[in-house]
XYZ file of C-alpha atoms in Angstrom:
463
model
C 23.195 59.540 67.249
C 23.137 62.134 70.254
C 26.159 64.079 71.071
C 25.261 63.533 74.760
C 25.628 59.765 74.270
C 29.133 59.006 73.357
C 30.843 56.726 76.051
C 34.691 56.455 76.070
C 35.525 53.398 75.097
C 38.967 51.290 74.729
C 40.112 52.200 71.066
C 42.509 49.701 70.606
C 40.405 46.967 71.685
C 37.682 47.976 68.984
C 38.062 46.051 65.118
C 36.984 46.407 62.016
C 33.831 45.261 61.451
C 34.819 43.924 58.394
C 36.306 39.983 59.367
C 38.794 40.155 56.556
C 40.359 43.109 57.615
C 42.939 43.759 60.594
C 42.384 45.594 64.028
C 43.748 49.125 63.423
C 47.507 49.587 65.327
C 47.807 50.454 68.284
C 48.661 54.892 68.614
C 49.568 56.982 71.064
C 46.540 58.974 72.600
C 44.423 56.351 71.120
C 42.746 56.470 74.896
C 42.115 59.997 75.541
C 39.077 62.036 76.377
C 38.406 65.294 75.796
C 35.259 67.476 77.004
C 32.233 68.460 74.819
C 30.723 71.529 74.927
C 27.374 70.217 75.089
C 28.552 68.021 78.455
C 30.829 65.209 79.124
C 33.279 63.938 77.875
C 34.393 61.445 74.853
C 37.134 59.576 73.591
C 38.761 61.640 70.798
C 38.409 61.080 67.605
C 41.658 61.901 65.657
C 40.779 62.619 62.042
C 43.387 64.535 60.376
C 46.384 62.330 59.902
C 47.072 63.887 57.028
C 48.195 66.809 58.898
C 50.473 64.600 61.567
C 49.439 61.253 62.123
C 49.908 59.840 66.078
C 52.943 58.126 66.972
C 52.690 54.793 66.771
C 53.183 52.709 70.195
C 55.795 50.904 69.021
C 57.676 53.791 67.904
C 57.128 55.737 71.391
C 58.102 52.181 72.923
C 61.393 52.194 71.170
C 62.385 55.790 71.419
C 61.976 55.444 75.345
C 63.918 52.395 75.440
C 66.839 54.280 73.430
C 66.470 57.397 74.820
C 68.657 56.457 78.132
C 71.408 55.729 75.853
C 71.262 58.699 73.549
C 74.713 60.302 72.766
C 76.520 62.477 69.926
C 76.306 61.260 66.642
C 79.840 60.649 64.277
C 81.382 62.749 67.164
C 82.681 60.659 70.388
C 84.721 57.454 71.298
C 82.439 56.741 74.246
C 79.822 53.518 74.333
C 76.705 55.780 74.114
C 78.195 58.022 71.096
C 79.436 54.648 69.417
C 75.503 53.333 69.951
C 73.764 55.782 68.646
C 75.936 56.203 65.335
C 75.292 52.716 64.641
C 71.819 53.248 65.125
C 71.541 56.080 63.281
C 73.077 54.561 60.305
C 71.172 51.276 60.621
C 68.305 53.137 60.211
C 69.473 54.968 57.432
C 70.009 51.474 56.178
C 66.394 50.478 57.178
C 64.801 53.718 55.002
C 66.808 52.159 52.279
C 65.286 48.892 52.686
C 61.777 50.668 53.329
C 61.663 52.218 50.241
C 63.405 49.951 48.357
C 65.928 52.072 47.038
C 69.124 51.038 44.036
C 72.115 50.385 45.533
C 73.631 53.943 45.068
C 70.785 55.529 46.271
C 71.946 58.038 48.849
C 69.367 58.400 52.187
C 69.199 62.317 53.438
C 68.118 62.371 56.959
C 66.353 66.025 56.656
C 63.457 67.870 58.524
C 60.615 67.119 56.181
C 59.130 66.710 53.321
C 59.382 70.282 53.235
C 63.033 70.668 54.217
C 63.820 67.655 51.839
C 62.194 69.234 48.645
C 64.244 71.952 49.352
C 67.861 70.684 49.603
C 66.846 69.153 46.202
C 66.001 72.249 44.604
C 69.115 73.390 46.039
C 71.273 70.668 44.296
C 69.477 71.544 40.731
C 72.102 71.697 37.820
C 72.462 75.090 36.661
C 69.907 75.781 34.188
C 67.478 72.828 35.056
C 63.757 73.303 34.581
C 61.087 72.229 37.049
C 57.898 70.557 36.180
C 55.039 70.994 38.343
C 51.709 70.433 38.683
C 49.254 73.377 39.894
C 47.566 70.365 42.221
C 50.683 70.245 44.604
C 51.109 70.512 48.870
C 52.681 74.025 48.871
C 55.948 71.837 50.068
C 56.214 70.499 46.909
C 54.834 73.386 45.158
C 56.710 76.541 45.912
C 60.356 75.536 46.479
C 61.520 75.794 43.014
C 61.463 79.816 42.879
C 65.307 80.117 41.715
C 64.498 77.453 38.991
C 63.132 78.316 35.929
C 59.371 76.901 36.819
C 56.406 75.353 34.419
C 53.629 74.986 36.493
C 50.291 72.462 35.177
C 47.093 72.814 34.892
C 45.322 70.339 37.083
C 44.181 67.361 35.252
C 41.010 65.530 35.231
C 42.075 62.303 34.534
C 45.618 60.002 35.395
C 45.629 60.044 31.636
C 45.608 63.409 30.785
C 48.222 64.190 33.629
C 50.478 61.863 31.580
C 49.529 63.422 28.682
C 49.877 67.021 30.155
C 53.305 66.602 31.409
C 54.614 64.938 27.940
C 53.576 67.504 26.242
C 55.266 70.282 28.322
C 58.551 68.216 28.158
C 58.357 67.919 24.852
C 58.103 71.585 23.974
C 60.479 73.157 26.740
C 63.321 74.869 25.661
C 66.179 74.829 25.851
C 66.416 71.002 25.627
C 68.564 70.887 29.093
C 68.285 68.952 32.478
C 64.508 68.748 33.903
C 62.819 67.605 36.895
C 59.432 66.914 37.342
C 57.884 66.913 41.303
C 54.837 64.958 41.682
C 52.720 63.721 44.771
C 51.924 59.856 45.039
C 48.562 60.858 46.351
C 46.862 63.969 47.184
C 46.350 65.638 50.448
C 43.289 66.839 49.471
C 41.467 64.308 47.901
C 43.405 61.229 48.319
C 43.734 60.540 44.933
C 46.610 58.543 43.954
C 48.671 60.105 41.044
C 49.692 57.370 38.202
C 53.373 57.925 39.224
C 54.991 54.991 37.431
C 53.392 56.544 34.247
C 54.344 60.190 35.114
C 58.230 58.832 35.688
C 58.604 56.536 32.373
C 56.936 59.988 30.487
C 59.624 62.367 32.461
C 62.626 59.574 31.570
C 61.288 59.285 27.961
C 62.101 62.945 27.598
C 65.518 63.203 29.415
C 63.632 64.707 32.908
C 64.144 63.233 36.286
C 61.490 62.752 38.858
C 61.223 63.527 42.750
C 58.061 62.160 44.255
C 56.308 63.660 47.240
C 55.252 60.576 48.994
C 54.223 62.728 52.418
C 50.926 61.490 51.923
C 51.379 57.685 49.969
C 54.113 56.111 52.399
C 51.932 56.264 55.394
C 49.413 54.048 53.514
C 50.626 52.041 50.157
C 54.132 50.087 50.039
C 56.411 52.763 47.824
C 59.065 50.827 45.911
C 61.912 53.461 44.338
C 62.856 50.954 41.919
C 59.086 49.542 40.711
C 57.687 53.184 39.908
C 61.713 54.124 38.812
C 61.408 57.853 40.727
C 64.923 59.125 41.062
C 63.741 60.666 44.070
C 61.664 60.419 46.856
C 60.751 62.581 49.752
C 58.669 61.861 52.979
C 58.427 63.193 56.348
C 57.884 61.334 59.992
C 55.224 63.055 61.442
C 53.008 61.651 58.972
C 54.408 57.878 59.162
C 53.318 57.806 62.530
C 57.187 59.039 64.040
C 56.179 62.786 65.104
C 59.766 63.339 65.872
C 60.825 66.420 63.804
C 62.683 64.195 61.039
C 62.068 63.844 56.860
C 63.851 61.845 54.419
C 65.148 62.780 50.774
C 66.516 59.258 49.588
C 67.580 58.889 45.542
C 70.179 59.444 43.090
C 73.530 60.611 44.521
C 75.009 62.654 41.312
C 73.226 65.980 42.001
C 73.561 65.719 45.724
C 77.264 65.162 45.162
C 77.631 68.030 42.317
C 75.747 70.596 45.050
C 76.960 73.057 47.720
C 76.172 71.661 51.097
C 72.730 72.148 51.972
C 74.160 73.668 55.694
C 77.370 74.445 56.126
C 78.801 73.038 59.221
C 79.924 70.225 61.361
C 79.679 66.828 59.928
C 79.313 67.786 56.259
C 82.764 68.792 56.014
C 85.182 66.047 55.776
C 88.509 68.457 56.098
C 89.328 71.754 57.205
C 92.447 73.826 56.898
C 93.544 77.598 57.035
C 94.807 78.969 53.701
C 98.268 80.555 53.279
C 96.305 83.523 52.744
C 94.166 84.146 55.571
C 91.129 81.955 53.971
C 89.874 78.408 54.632
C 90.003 75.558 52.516
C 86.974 73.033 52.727
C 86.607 69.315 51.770
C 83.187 68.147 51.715
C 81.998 64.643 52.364
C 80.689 63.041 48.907
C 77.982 61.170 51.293
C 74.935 61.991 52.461
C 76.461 63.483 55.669
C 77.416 66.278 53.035
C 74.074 67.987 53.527
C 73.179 66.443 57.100
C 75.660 69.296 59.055
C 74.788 70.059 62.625
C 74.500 67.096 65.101
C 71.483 65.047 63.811
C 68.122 64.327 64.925
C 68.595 60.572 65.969
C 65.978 60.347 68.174
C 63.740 61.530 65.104
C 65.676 59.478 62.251
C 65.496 56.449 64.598
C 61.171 56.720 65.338
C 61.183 56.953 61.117
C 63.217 53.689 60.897
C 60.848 52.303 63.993
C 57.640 52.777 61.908
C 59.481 51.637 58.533
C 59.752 48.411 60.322
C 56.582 48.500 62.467
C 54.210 48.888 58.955
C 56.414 46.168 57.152
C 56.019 43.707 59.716
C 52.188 44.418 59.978
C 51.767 43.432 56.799
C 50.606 46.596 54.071
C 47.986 43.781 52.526
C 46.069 44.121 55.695
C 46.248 47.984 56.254
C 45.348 48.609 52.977
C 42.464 46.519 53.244
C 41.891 47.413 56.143
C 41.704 51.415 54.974
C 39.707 50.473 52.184
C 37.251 49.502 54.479
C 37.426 52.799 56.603
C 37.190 54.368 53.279
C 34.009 53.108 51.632
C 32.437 53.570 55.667
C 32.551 57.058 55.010
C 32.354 57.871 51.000
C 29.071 55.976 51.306
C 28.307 57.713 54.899
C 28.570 60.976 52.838
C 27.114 60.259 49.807
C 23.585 59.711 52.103
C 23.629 63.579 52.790
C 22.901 65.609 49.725
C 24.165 68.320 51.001
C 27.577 67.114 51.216
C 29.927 67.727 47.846
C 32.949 65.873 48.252
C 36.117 67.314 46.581
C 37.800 65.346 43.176
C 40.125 65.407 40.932
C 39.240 61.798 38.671
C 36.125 60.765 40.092
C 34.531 58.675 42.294
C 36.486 55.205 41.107
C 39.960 56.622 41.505
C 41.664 54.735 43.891
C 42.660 56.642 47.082
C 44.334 56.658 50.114
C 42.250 57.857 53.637
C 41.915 61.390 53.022
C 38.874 62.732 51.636
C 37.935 66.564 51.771
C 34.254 68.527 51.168
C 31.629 70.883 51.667
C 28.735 71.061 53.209
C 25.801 73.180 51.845
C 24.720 76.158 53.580
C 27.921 75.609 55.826
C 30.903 77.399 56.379
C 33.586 75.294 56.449
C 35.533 76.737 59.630
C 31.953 76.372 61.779
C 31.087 72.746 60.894
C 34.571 71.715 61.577
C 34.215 73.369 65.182
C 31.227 71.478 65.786
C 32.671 68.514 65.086
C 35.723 69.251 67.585
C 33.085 70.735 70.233
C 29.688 68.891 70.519
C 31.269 65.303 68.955
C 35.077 65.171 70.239
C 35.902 64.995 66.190
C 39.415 66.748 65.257
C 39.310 67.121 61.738
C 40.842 69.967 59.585
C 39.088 73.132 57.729
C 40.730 75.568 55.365
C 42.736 75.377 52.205
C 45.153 72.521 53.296
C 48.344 74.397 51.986
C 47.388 73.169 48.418
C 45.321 76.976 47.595
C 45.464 76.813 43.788
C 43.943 72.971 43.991
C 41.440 73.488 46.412
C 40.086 76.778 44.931
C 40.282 74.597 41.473
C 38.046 72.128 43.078
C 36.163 74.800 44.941
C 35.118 76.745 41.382
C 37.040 79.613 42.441
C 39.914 81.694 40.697
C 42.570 79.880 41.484
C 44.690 82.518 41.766
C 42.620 84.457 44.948
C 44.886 84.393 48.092
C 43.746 83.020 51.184
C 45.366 82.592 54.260
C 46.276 78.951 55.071
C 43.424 76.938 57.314
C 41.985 80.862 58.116
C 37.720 80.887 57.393
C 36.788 83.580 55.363
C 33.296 84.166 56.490
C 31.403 84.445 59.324
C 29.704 80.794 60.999
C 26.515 80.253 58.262
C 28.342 81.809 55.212
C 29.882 80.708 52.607
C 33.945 80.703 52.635
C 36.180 79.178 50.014
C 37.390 76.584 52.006
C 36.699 72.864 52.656
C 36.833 69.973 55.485
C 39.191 67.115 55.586
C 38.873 64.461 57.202
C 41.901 61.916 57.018
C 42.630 58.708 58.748
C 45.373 55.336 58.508
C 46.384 52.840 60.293
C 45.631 53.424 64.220
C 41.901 54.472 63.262
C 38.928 52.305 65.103
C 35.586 51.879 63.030
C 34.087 54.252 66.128
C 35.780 56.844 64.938
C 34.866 56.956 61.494
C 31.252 55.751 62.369
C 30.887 58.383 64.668
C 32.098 60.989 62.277
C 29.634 60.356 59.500
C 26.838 60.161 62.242
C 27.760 63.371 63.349
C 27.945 64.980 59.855
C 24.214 63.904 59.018
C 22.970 65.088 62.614
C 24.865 68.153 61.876
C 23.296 69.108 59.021
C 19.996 67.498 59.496
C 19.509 68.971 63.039
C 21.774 72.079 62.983
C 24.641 73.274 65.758
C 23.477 72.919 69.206
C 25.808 75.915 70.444
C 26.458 79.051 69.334
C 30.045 80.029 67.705
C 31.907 82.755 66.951
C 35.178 83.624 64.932
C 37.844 84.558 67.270
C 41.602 85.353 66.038
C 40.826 83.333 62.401
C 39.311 80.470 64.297
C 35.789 79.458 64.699
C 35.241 78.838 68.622
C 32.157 77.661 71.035
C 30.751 80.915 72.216
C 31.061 80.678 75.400
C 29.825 83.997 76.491
């Protein structure tokens, strides 16, 4: 496969190859070119979903049929402001159904996963420890620094992360309230985490459990009650709703017991000046007690879009479907010695689209260039905001620092990072085909340009 010889072609016209799986849904972008370095031009290849994933056309379709009719949310008698509060709680209503929450469950419209991890670890009782293993996304990783924190070793096996985390609860004490934060599946190696195991171990033991499902929702049906989390968290950009919402949906009792997560507009219920001078505050018991400000509808309305948009396609098919994509390009790399992908449990743990590795003789930062450059390829390079896990898998100290998605070495030397490349349910075959045909030529043939590093990045040099 030359890089000169890619033609642009119609992504959403192109299927799987595989007759028992689905065509991949249609995405935003799914048509556009972008120029190679080498000459011409190519349809691009969009390979890191799990970074953001493209909005999904349905979801752009029915944000820009709302969007004339946008108004204030909870805040005016008009038609418009009346319209959109319905539709922001019908698709609060939606992520309910989506998820499959209890009937008590309370649905947080937040920023992101990020922004949803932390209004829980805002809400924790007083003197609750958190759980957590050494393998998490820095969002699910770091927010816990005013809580008295055990962090994991990584584990080799689903079994021994069980095993691990029973043990820990067992010994911690005092014997007080716990939580336990755990990814469905990695977004380094795609890996999915046993969950339903790690949640009866944390209940067995008096602990709660908030899952990070940035990385699962987008690609596996997530059922609050089946796996019995008693949270969950998620964002939109990566369900394919790049809209600048997240959701934190579970138990209400902690979210109740807590300060508002803002204070402001909307989560207070009453307001009244004190004989005193002061100011006396009712809070709403809802969820609008930590939603203050005027809401992102437009955002919490694309998440409920693409709730209903992968439920009606059918999750039987996509994950069949992303199976398919997946064994195209584990057995596309496992033809190139030099490639080492990155694992936690081994080649037969089941996975979601997101694999990550090294190439010999490669710095990480450089081959990921090339791909962008001479094959219109966008996949990521770097540490994936997951450092202790990666430099785990790496061999390294885990403890080194490293600047997120920076290379540490010049084009041709070694750095302590890896590639990712991740993909769901708007990818073509092309693009995964063309990606593992690109990372043999790479390394069989070499670069065909030059690069350099240019502030943390490695470019084309163009000089």
């Amino acid at each position: 496969m030359s890089a000169h010889t890619h033609a642009a072609v119609d992504t959403a016209a192109v299927e799987s190859a595989d007759p028992c799986c689905a065509a991949p849904l249609p995405v935003l972008g799914r048509d556009v070119t972008v120029p190679l370095v080498t000459g011409g031009e190519v349809t691009y290849a969009a390979l890191d979903y799990a970074a953001s994933a493209p909005a999904l056309q349905r979801v752009w379709d029915d944000v820009a049929a709302y969007a004339p009719y946008y108004g204030s949310v909870h805040r005016g008698a008009g038609y418009l402001s009346q319209l959109s509060t319905d539709l922001f709680e019908n698709s609060r209503a939606t992520v309910a159904e989506f998820l499959d929450c209890r009937p008590a469950d309370q649905v947080v419209f937040t920023r992101s996963t990020t922004d949803s991890l932390n209004l829980l670890a805002a809400a924790l009782p007083a003197d609750c420890q958190v759980f957590v293993f050494e393998t998490e996304h820095h969002a699910s990783l770091l927010p816990w620094q005013d809580a008295r924190v055990t962090y994991l070793n990584a584990p080799r096996t689903p079994q021994q992360a069980v095993a691990t985390l029973e043990r820990a609860l067992a010994d911690r004490e005092p014997h007080g309230p716990a939580l336990v934060c755990v990814t469905g599946a990695s977004n380094v190696t795609g890996e999915l985490w046993p969950v339903k195991e790690l949640a009866a171990a944390a209940h067995a033991h008096g602990a709660r459990i908030v899952l990070d499902a940035a990385q699962l929702a987008p690609h596996h049906p997530v059922s609050v009650q089946d796996l019995d989390v008693d949270w969950i968290a998620f964002s939109g950009h990566k369900l394919y709703a790049p809209f600048g919402s997240g959701v934190l949906a579970g138990r209400a009792d902690w979210l109740q017991d807590a300060e508002p997560y803002l204070a402001g507009g909307g989560a207070s219920r009453t307001v009244a000046r004190r004989a005193d001078g002061g100011v006396d505050v009712e809070w709403h018991t809802t969820a609008a007690r930590h939603e203050a400000g005027s809401p992102n509808v437009i955002g919490v309305y694309s998440i409920a879009s693409a709730c209903k948009a992968l439920t009606e396609a059918g999750f039987d098919g996509l994950v069949a479907r992303e199976r398919h994509l997946i064994a195209t390009v584990r057995e596309g790399l496992a033809e190139v010695p030099e490639v080492k992908v990155l694992s936690l449990f081994g080649d037969d743990a089941p996975r979601v689209g997101v694999i990550s590795f090294v190439v010999e003789g490669w710095n990480s930062s450089h081959f990921a260039a090339a791909l962008s450059a001479e094959y219109g390829i966008g996949v990521r390079d770097g540490l994936f905001c997951a450092h202790p896990l990666v430099r785990t898998l790496l061999g390294s100290d885990p403890q080194t620092q490293g600047e997120c998605g920076a290379p540490e070495a010049a084009p041709g030397e070694r750095s302590l990072n890896a590639i990712r490349v991740s993909f769901g349910a708007g990818t073509p075959d092309e693009h995964v085909e063309r990606f593992v045909g690109a990372v043999k030529e790479l390394v069989r043939d070499g670069a065909q340009w030059k690069y350099r590093t240019e502030d943390g990045r490695c470019v084309p040099d163009r000089g």
